[in-house]
């Protein structure tokens, strides 16, 4: 494991399952394993002064010369945000609508995609960027469902960022005018902070997770343009108060649209497709 | 653990702005509603700085207070809670401050 960032050796891998060769895209932060700076510590303390403490000492308490302060006033995520803005322009130039799909692991992102691909087949060109820490399992499921897909494996990474999506787009080369689903790494925390250049963020919750998820993970639900409640076909077997869940979403995000669906039975999916088409 | 990615972004931004300059201290503003945990940032910072011009640098974190405005009664108030309810009972609160994630300044040796 890399000591700088914890990424696993080769870093991020982008794989076109149709070709099965990896493109290794270590992130661009400088690992600097060369350790080129020297440790000579040539402090220019002048210790010739007498220590009678009759005059104020110039040097700071840590015995190092005072440095000079440089104002930066810069957003910490500026680099990601700029890359995301480039992705957004690139996608807009090709009339590609990108949707960032986020949820906890197991909420049904891939199942919803499989069903969506089957139902939209022949009406709309659809492509998929799959994000997971490891394996090509989801890419294989999307390939089987008939769509063009590229898998991004983040290794130790817990979310997709704009640079990974850039590399994914280069490999995927989605058709102009298409709908692009970006399935983020299953995680209700970290993906909320990273703009990918998408047109909309969709957060999927599911009835098996409990109705308090929106208030437990407010950042994720606050970022959503659309919140889906999946697995509503299981409601007869669960203790899940839909009204309570909806109230929780409303407390976090007053602007988000909410739809109740079942990716397995297809209930509510017409509303989902209407929402997708209305994206323009 | 997005704090690791955040600290990497800090290191990348500083080394890009000040290539080659040995850095003694970095001061960042982290809003109370930003979703970033200061302790986790500190934990990752030393690791992210290793082998860069920031090696050995200290990290100062300035917490920026959360501030909300009620859309019903227009009251402005401080908050540390992402789930804000106005004293009037309304949940329609616009966040005015507390989402900051900014590098304020660095000290160059």
JSON list of C-alpha atoms in Angstrom, two decimals, chain A residues 51-150:
[
{"chain": "A", "resi": 51, "resn": "UNK", "atom": "CA", "xyz": [21.82, 35.38, 26.73]},
{"chain": "A", "resi": 52, "resn": "UNK", "atom": "CA", "xyz": [21.17, 38.08, 29.25]},
{"chain": "A", "resi": 53, "resn": "UNK", "atom": "CA", "xyz": [17.51, 38.20, 28.20]},
{"chain": "A", "resi": 54, "resn": "UNK", "atom": "CA", "xyz": [17.71, 41.92, 28.17]},
{"chain": "A", "resi": 55, "resn": "UNK", "atom": "CA", "xyz": [16.29, 42.06, 24.66]},
{"chain": "A", "resi": 56, "resn": "UNK", "atom": "CA", "xyz": [13.40, 40.22, 23.08]},
{"chain": "A", "resi": 57, "resn": "UNK", "atom": "CA", "xyz": [14.40, 37.03, 21.32]},
{"chain": "A", "resi": 58, "resn": "UNK", "atom": "CA", "xyz": [13.62, 36.99, 17.63]},
{"chain": "A", "resi": 59, "resn": "UNK", "atom": "CA", "xyz": [13.39, 33.25, 17.14]},
{"chain": "A", "resi": 60, "resn": "UNK", "atom": "CA", "xyz": [10.15, 31.42, 17.88]},
{"chain": "A", "resi": 61, "resn": "UNK", "atom": "CA", "xyz": [9.72, 28.90, 20.68]},
{"chain": "A", "resi": 62, "resn": "UNK", "atom": "CA", "xyz": [10.39, 25.95, 18.37]},
{"chain": "A", "resi": 63, "resn": "UNK", "atom": "CA", "xyz": [13.90, 27.21, 17.69]},
{"chain": "A", "resi": 64, "resn": "UNK", "atom": "CA", "xyz": [13.23, 27.46, 13.98]},
{"chain": "A", "resi": 65, "resn": "UNK", "atom": "CA", "xyz": [13.39, 30.68, 12.02]},
{"chain": "A", "resi": 66, "resn": "UNK", "atom": "CA", "xyz": [10.00, 32.24, 11.40]},
{"chain": "A", "resi": 67, "resn": "UNK", "atom": "CA", "xyz": [8.73, 31.58, 7.91]},
{"chain": "A", "resi": 68, "resn": "UNK", "atom": "CA", "xyz": [6.71, 33.95, 5.81]},
{"chain": "A", "resi": 69, "resn": "UNK", "atom": "CA", "xyz": [3.00, 33.54, 5.39]},
{"chain": "A", "resi": 70, "resn": "UNK", "atom": "CA", "xyz": [1.44, 33.19, 1.97]},
{"chain": "A", "resi": 71, "resn": "UNK", "atom": "CA", "xyz": [-2.31, 33.75, 1.63]},
{"chain": "A", "resi": 72, "resn": "UNK", "atom": "CA", "xyz": [-3.91, 31.15, -0.61]},
{"chain": "A", "resi": 73, "resn": "UNK", "atom": "CA", "xyz": [-7.66, 31.64, -0.02]},
{"chain": "A", "resi": 74, "resn": "UNK", "atom": "CA", "xyz": [-8.45, 28.63, -2.14]},
{"chain": "A", "resi": 75, "resn": "UNK", "atom": "CA", "xyz": [-11.15, 25.97, -2.05]},
{"chain": "A", "resi": 76, "resn": "UNK", "atom": "CA", "xyz": [-9.63, 22.69, -0.89]},
{"chain": "A", "resi": 77, "resn": "UNK", "atom": "CA", "xyz": [-11.55, 20.78, -3.54]},
{"chain": "A", "resi": 78, "resn": "UNK", "atom": "CA", "xyz": [-10.88, 23.36, -6.27]},
{"chain": "A", "resi": 79, "resn": "UNK", "atom": "CA", "xyz": [-8.95, 20.87, -8.39]},
{"chain": "A", "resi": 80, "resn": "UNK", "atom": "CA", "xyz": [-11.76, 18.30, -8.32]},
{"chain": "A", "resi": 81, "resn": "UNK", "atom": "CA", "xyz": [-14.35, 21.01, -8.90]},
{"chain": "A", "resi": 82, "resn": "UNK", "atom": "CA", "xyz": [-12.44, 22.34, -11.93]},
{"chain": "A", "resi": 83, "resn": "UNK", "atom": "CA", "xyz": [-12.09, 18.85, -13.40]},
{"chain": "A", "resi": 84, "resn": "UNK", "atom": "CA", "xyz": [-15.80, 18.26, -12.76]},
{"chain": "A", "resi": 85, "resn": "UNK", "atom": "CA", "xyz": [-16.62, 21.51, -14.59]},
{"chain": "A", "resi": 86, "resn": "UNK", "atom": "CA", "xyz": [-14.54, 20.28, -17.55]},
{"chain": "A", "resi": 87, "resn": "UNK", "atom": "CA", "xyz": [-16.39, 16.96, -17.51]},
{"chain": "A", "resi": 88, "resn": "UNK", "atom": "CA", "xyz": [-19.69, 18.85, -17.41]},
{"chain": "A", "resi": 89, "resn": "UNK", "atom": "CA", "xyz": [-18.71, 20.92, -20.46]},
{"chain": "A", "resi": 90, "resn": "UNK", "atom": "CA", "xyz": [-17.44, 17.84, -22.32]},
{"chain": "A", "resi": 91, "resn": "UNK", "atom": "CA", "xyz": [-20.72, 16.03, -21.64]},
{"chain": "A", "resi": 92, "resn": "UNK", "atom": "CA", "xyz": [-22.87, 19.04, -22.55]},
{"chain": "A", "resi": 93, "resn": "UNK", "atom": "CA", "xyz": [-21.02, 19.45, -25.87]},
{"chain": "A", "resi": 94, "resn": "UNK", "atom": "CA", "xyz": [-22.09, 15.89, -26.70]},
{"chain": "A", "resi": 95, "resn": "UNK", "atom": "CA", "xyz": [-25.63, 16.30, -25.30]},
{"chain": "A", "resi": 96, "resn": "UNK", "atom": "CA", "xyz": [-24.91, 13.49, -22.83]},
{"chain": "A", "resi": 97, "resn": "UNK", "atom": "CA", "xyz": [-26.94, 13.59, -19.61]},
{"chain": "A", "resi": 98, "resn": "UNK", "atom": "CA", "xyz": [-24.92, 12.12, -16.76]},
{"chain": "A", "resi": 99, "resn": "UNK", "atom": "CA", "xyz": [-26.54, 10.87, -13.56]},
{"chain": "A", "resi": 100, "resn": "UNK", "atom": "CA", "xyz": [-24.50, 10.23, -10.42]},
{"chain": "A", "resi": 101, "resn": "UNK", "atom": "CA", "xyz": [-26.19, 7.26, -8.67]},
{"chain": "A", "resi": 102, "resn": "UNK", "atom": "CA", "xyz": [-25.35, 7.00, -4.99]},
{"chain": "A", "resi": 103, "resn": "UNK", "atom": "CA", "xyz": [-26.51, 4.75, -2.15]},
{"chain": "A", "resi": 104, "resn": "UNK", "atom": "CA", "xyz": [-25.27, 2.46, 0.57]},
{"chain": "A", "resi": 105, "resn": "UNK", "atom": "CA", "xyz": [-24.06, -0.96, -0.62]},
{"chain": "A", "resi": 106, "resn": "UNK", "atom": "CA", "xyz": [-27.01, -3.20, -1.38]},
{"chain": "A", "resi": 107, "resn": "UNK", "atom": "CA", "xyz": [-29.70, -0.55, -1.85]},
{"chain": "A", "resi": 108, "resn": "UNK", "atom": "CA", "xyz": [-30.23, -1.73, -5.41]},
{"chain": "A", "resi": 109, "resn": "UNK", "atom": "CA", "xyz": [-28.23, 0.57, -7.71]},
{"chain": "A", "resi": 110, "resn": "UNK", "atom": "CA", "xyz": [-27.13, -2.17, -10.09]},
{"chain": "A", "resi": 111, "resn": "UNK", "atom": "CA", "xyz": [-30.50, -3.93, -10.05]},
{"chain": "A", "resi": 112, "resn": "UNK", "atom": "CA", "xyz": [-32.20, -0.63, -10.88]},
{"chain": "A", "resi": 113, "resn": "UNK", "atom": "CA", "xyz": [-29.74, -0.11, -13.74]},
{"chain": "A", "resi": 114, "resn": "UNK", "atom": "CA", "xyz": [-30.33, -3.61, -15.11]},
{"chain": "A", "resi": 115, "resn": "UNK", "atom": "CA", "xyz": [-34.08, -3.05, -15.10]},
{"chain": "A", "resi": 116, "resn": "UNK", "atom": "CA", "xyz": [-33.76, 0.47, -16.53]},
{"chain": "A", "resi": 117, "resn": "UNK", "atom": "CA", "xyz": [-31.52, -0.74, -19.37]},
{"chain": "A", "resi": 118, "resn": "UNK", "atom": "CA", "xyz": [-33.99, -3.49, -20.24]},
{"chain": "A", "resi": 119, "resn": "UNK", "atom": "CA", "xyz": [-36.99, -1.14, -20.17]},
{"chain": "A", "resi": 120, "resn": "UNK", "atom": "CA", "xyz": [-35.33, 1.69, -22.12]},
{"chain": "A", "resi": 121, "resn": "UNK", "atom": "CA", "xyz": [-33.70, -0.60, -24.70]},
{"chain": "A", "resi": 122, "resn": "UNK", "atom": "CA", "xyz": [-34.24, 0.71, -28.20]},
{"chain": "A", "resi": 123, "resn": "UNK", "atom": "CA", "xyz": [-35.66, 4.05, -27.05]},
{"chain": "A", "resi": 124, "resn": "UNK", "atom": "CA", "xyz": [-32.58, 5.81, -25.73]},
{"chain": "A", "resi": 125, "resn": "UNK", "atom": "CA", "xyz": [-28.83, 5.12, -25.99]},
{"chain": "A", "resi": 126, "resn": "UNK", "atom": "CA", "xyz": [-27.53, 4.37, -22.48]},
{"chain": "A", "resi": 127, "resn": "UNK", "atom": "CA", "xyz": [-23.97, 3.89, -21.22]},
{"chain": "A", "resi": 128, "resn": "UNK", "atom": "CA", "xyz": [-22.67, 3.15, -17.73]},
{"chain": "A", "resi": 129, "resn": "UNK", "atom": "CA", "xyz": [-19.59, 3.93, -15.65]},
{"chain": "A", "resi": 130, "resn": "UNK", "atom": "CA", "xyz": [-19.44, 1.41, -12.79]},
{"chain": "A", "resi": 131, "resn": "UNK", "atom": "CA", "xyz": [-17.60, 2.35, -9.61]},
{"chain": "A", "resi": 132, "resn": "UNK", "atom": "CA", "xyz": [-16.53, -0.30, -7.09]},
{"chain": "A", "resi": 133, "resn": "UNK", "atom": "CA", "xyz": [-13.48, -0.85, -4.95]},
{"chain": "A", "resi": 134, "resn": "UNK", "atom": "CA", "xyz": [-12.77, -4.20, -6.60]},
{"chain": "A", "resi": 135, "resn": "UNK", "atom": "CA", "xyz": [-14.02, -6.69, -9.20]},
{"chain": "A", "resi": 136, "resn": "UNK", "atom": "CA", "xyz": [-15.70, -6.46, -12.61]},
{"chain": "A", "resi": 137, "resn": "UNK", "atom": "CA", "xyz": [-18.87, -8.15, -11.29]},
{"chain": "A", "resi": 138, "resn": "UNK", "atom": "CA", "xyz": [-21.16, -5.14, -11.80]},
{"chain": "A", "resi": 139, "resn": "UNK", "atom": "CA", "xyz": [-19.69, -4.38, -15.23]},
{"chain": "A", "resi": 140, "resn": "UNK", "atom": "CA", "xyz": [-20.47, -7.96, -16.20]},
{"chain": "A", "resi": 141, "resn": "UNK", "atom": "CA", "xyz": [-24.07, -7.53, -15.04]},
{"chain": "A", "resi": 142, "resn": "UNK", "atom": "CA", "xyz": [-24.43, -4.32, -17.07]},
{"chain": "A", "resi": 143, "resn": "UNK", "atom": "CA", "xyz": [-22.84, -5.95, -20.14]},
{"chain": "A", "resi": 144, "resn": "UNK", "atom": "CA", "xyz": [-25.32, -8.82, -19.80]},
{"chain": "A", "resi": 145, "resn": "UNK", "atom": "CA", "xyz": [-28.13, -6.24, -19.64]},
{"chain": "A", "resi": 146, "resn": "UNK", "atom": "CA", "xyz": [-26.96, -4.98, -23.02]},
{"chain": "A", "resi": 147, "resn": "UNK", "atom": "CA", "xyz": [-25.26, -1.65, -22.33]},
{"chain": "A", "resi": 148, "resn": "UNK", "atom": "CA", "xyz": [-21.82, -0.28, -22.99]},
{"chain": "A", "resi": 149, "resn": "UNK", "atom": "CA", "xyz": [-19.96, -0.14, -19.68]},
{"chain": "A", "resi": 150, "resn": "UNK", "atom": "CA", "xyz": [-16.54, 0.68, -18.23]}
]
